[in-house]
PDB file of C-alpha atoms in Angstrom:
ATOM      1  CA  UNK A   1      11.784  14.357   7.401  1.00  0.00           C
ATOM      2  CA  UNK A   2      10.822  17.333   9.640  1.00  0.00           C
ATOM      3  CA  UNK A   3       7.147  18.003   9.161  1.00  0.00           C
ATOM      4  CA  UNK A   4       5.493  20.397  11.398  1.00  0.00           C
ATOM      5  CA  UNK A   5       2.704  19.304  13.208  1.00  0.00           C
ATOM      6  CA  UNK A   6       0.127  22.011  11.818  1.00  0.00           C
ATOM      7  CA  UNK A   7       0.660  20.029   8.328  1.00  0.00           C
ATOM      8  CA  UNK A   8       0.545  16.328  10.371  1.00  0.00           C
ATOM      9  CA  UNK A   9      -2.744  17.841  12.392  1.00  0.00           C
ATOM     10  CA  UNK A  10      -3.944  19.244   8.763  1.00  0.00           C
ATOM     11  CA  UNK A  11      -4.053  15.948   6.638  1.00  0.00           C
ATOM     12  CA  UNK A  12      -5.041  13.693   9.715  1.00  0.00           C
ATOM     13  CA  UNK A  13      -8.233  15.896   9.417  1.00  0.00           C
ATOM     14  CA  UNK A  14      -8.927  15.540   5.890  1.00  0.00           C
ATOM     15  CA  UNK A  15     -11.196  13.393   4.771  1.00  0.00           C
ATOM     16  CA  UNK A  16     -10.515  10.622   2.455  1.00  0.00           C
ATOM     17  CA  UNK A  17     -13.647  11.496   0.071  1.00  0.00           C
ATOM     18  CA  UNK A  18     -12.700  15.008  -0.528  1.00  0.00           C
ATOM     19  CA  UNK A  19      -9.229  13.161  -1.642  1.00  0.00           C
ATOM     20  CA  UNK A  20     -10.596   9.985  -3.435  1.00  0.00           C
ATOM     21  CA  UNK A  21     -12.368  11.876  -6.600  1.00  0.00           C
ATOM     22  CA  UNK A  22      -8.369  13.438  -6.955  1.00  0.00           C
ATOM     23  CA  UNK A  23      -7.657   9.918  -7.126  1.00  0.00           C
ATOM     24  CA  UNK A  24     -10.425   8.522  -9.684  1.00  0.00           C
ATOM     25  CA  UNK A  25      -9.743  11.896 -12.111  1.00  0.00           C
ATOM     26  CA  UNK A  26      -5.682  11.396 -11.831  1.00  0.00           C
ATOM     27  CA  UNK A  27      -6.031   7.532 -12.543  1.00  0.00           C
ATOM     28  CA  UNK A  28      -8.878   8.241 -15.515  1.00  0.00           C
ATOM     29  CA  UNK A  29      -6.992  10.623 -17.435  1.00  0.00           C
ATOM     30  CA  UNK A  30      -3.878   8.314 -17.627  1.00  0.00           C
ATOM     31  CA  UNK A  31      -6.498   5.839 -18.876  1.00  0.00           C
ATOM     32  CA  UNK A  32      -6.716   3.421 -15.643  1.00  0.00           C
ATOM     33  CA  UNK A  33      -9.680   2.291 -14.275  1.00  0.00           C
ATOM     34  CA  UNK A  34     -11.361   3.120 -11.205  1.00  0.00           C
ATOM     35  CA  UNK A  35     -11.612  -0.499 -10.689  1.00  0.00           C
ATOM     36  CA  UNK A  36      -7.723  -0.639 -10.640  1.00  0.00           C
ATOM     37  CA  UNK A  37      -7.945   2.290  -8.373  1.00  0.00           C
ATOM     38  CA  UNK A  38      -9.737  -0.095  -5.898  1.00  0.00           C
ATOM     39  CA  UNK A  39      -7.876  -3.036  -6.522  1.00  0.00           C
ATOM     40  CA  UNK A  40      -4.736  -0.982  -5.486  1.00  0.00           C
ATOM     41  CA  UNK A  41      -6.543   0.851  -1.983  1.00  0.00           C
ATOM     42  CA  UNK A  42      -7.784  -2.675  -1.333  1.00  0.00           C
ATOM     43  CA  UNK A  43      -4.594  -4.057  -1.296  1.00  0.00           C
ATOM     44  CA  UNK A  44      -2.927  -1.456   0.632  1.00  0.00           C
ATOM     45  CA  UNK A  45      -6.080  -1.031   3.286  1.00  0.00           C
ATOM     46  CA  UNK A  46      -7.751  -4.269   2.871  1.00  0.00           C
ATOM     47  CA  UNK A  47     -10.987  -2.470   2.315  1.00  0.00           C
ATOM     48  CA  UNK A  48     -13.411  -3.790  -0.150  1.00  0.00           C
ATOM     49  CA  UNK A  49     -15.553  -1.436  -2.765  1.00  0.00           C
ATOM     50  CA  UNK A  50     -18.401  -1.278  -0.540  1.00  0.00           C
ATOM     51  CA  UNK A  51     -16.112  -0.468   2.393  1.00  0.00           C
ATOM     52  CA  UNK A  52     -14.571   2.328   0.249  1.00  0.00           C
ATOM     53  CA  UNK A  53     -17.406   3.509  -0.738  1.00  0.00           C
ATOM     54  CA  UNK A  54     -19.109   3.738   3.267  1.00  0.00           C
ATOM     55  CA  UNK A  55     -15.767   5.184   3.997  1.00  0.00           C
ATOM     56  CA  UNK A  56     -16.365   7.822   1.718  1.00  0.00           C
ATOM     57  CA  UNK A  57     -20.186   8.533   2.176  1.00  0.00           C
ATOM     58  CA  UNK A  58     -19.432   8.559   5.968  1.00  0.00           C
ATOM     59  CA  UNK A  59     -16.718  11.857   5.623  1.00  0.00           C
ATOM     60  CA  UNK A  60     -14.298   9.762   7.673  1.00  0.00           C
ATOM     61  CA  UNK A  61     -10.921  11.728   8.768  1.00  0.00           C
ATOM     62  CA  UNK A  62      -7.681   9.895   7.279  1.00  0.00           C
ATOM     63  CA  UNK A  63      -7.076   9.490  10.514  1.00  0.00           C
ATOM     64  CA  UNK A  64     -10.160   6.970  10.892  1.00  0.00           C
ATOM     65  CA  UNK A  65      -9.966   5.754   7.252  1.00  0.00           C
ATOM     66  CA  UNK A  66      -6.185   4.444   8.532  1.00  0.00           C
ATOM     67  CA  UNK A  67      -7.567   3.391  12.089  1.00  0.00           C
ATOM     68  CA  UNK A  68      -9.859   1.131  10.242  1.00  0.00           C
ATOM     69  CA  UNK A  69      -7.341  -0.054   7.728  1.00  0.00           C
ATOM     70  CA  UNK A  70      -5.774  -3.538   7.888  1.00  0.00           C
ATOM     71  CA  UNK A  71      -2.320  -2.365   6.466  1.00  0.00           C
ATOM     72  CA  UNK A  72      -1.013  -5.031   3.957  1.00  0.00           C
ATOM     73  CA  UNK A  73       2.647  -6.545   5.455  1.00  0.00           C
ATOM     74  CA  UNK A  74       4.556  -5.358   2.221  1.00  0.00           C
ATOM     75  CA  UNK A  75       3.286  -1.551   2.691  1.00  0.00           C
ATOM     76  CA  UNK A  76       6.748  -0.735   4.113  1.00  0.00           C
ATOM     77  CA  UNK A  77       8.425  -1.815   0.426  1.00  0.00           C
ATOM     78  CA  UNK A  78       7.032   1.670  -0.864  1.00  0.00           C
ATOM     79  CA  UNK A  79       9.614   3.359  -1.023  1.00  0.00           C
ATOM     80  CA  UNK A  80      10.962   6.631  -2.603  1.00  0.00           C
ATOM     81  CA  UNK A  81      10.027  10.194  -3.379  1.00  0.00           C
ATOM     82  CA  UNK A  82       6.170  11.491  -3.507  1.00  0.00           C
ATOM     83  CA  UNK A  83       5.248  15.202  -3.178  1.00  0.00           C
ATOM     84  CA  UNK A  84       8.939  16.010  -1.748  1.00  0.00           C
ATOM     85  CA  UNK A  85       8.720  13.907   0.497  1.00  0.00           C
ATOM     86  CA  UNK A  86      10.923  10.326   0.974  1.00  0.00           C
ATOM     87  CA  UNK A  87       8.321   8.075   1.922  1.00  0.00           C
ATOM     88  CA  UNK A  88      10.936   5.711   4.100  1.00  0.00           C
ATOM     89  CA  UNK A  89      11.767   8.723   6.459  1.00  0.00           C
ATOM     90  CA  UNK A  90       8.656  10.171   6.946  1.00  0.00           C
ATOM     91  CA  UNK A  91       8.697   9.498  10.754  1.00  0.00           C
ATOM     92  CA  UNK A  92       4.875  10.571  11.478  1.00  0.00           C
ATOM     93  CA  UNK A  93       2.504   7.154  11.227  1.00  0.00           C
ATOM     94  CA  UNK A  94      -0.068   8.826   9.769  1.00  0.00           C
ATOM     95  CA  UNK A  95       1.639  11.040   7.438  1.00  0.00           C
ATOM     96  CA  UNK A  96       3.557   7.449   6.376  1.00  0.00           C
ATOM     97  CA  UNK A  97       0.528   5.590   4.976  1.00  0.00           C
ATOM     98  CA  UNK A  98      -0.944   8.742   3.497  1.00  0.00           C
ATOM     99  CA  UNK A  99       1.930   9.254   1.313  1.00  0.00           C
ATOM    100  CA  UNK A 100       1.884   5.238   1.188  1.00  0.00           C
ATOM    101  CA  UNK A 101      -1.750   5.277  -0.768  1.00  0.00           C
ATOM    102  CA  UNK A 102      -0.332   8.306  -2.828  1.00  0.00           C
ATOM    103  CA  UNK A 103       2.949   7.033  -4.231  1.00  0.00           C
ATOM    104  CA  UNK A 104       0.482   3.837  -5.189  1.00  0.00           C
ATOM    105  CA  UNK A 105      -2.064   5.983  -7.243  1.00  0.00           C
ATOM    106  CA  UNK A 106       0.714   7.926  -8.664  1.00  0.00           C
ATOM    107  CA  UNK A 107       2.595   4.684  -9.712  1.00  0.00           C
ATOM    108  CA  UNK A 108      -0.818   3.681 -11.171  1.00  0.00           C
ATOM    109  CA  UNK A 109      -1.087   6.643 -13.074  1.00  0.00           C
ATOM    110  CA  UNK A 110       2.323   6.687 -14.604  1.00  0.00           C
ATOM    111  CA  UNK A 111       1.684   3.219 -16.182  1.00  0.00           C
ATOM    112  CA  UNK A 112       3.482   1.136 -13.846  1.00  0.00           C
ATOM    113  CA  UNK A 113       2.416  -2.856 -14.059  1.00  0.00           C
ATOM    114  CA  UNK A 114       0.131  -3.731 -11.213  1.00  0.00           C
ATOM    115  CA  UNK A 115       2.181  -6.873  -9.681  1.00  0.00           C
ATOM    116  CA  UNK A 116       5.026  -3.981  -9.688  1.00  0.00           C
ATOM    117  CA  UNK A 117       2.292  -1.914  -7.848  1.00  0.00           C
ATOM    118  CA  UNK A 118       1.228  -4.222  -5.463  1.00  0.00           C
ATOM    119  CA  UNK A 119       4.754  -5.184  -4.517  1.00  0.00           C
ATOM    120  CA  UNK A 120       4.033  -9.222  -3.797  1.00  0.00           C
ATOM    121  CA  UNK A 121       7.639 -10.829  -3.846  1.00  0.00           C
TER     122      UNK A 121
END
């Protein structure tokens, strides 16, 4: 997917706690917890709640929230379509595991059942 680099530079300079309330409010009002909001960025970034929570206090970039991250070997089986965009071909690193932790809240959201979620053949 051709992205230009404005929008790459653009999210790689937002910061994850200006995103992560987004998150907690999308999750809420579909009647998930924030807890399961955790349990799914944990699994994905290996972070624990205090480690979210530092992350988030500290204003780090997604750029350094990522850099820190200890991406979980089954990210790459999230797959399909979130915000236009098909996660597979997203050819920008970055822009990959951003729309990675997205398509994860969003399948949280929509009800789907956690070991689904956290794809663990």
């Amino acid at each position: 997917m051709n992205v230009s680099d404005t929008h790459n530079k653009r999210m790689a300079s937002m910061t994850f706690g200006s995103v992560y309330p987004h998150y907690v409010t999308k999750v809420v009002r579909k009647g998930k917890t924030v807890e399961e909001l955790h349990q799914v960025i944990t699994w994905l970034t290996g972070f624990d709640d205090a480690k979210i929570q530092e992350l988030i206090e500290a204003k780090v970039t997604f750029e350094t929230f990522f850099a820190e991250a200890n991406l979980h070997p089954n990210a790459s089986l999230i797959t399909g379509l979130i915000c236009g965009y098909r996660i597979e071909e997203i050819e920008n690193p970055l822009m990959q595991k951003v729309r990675y932790l997205d398509k994860l809240v969003d399948e949280l959201a929509n009800g789907r059942k956690m070991e689904k979620i956290l794809r663990n053949p």
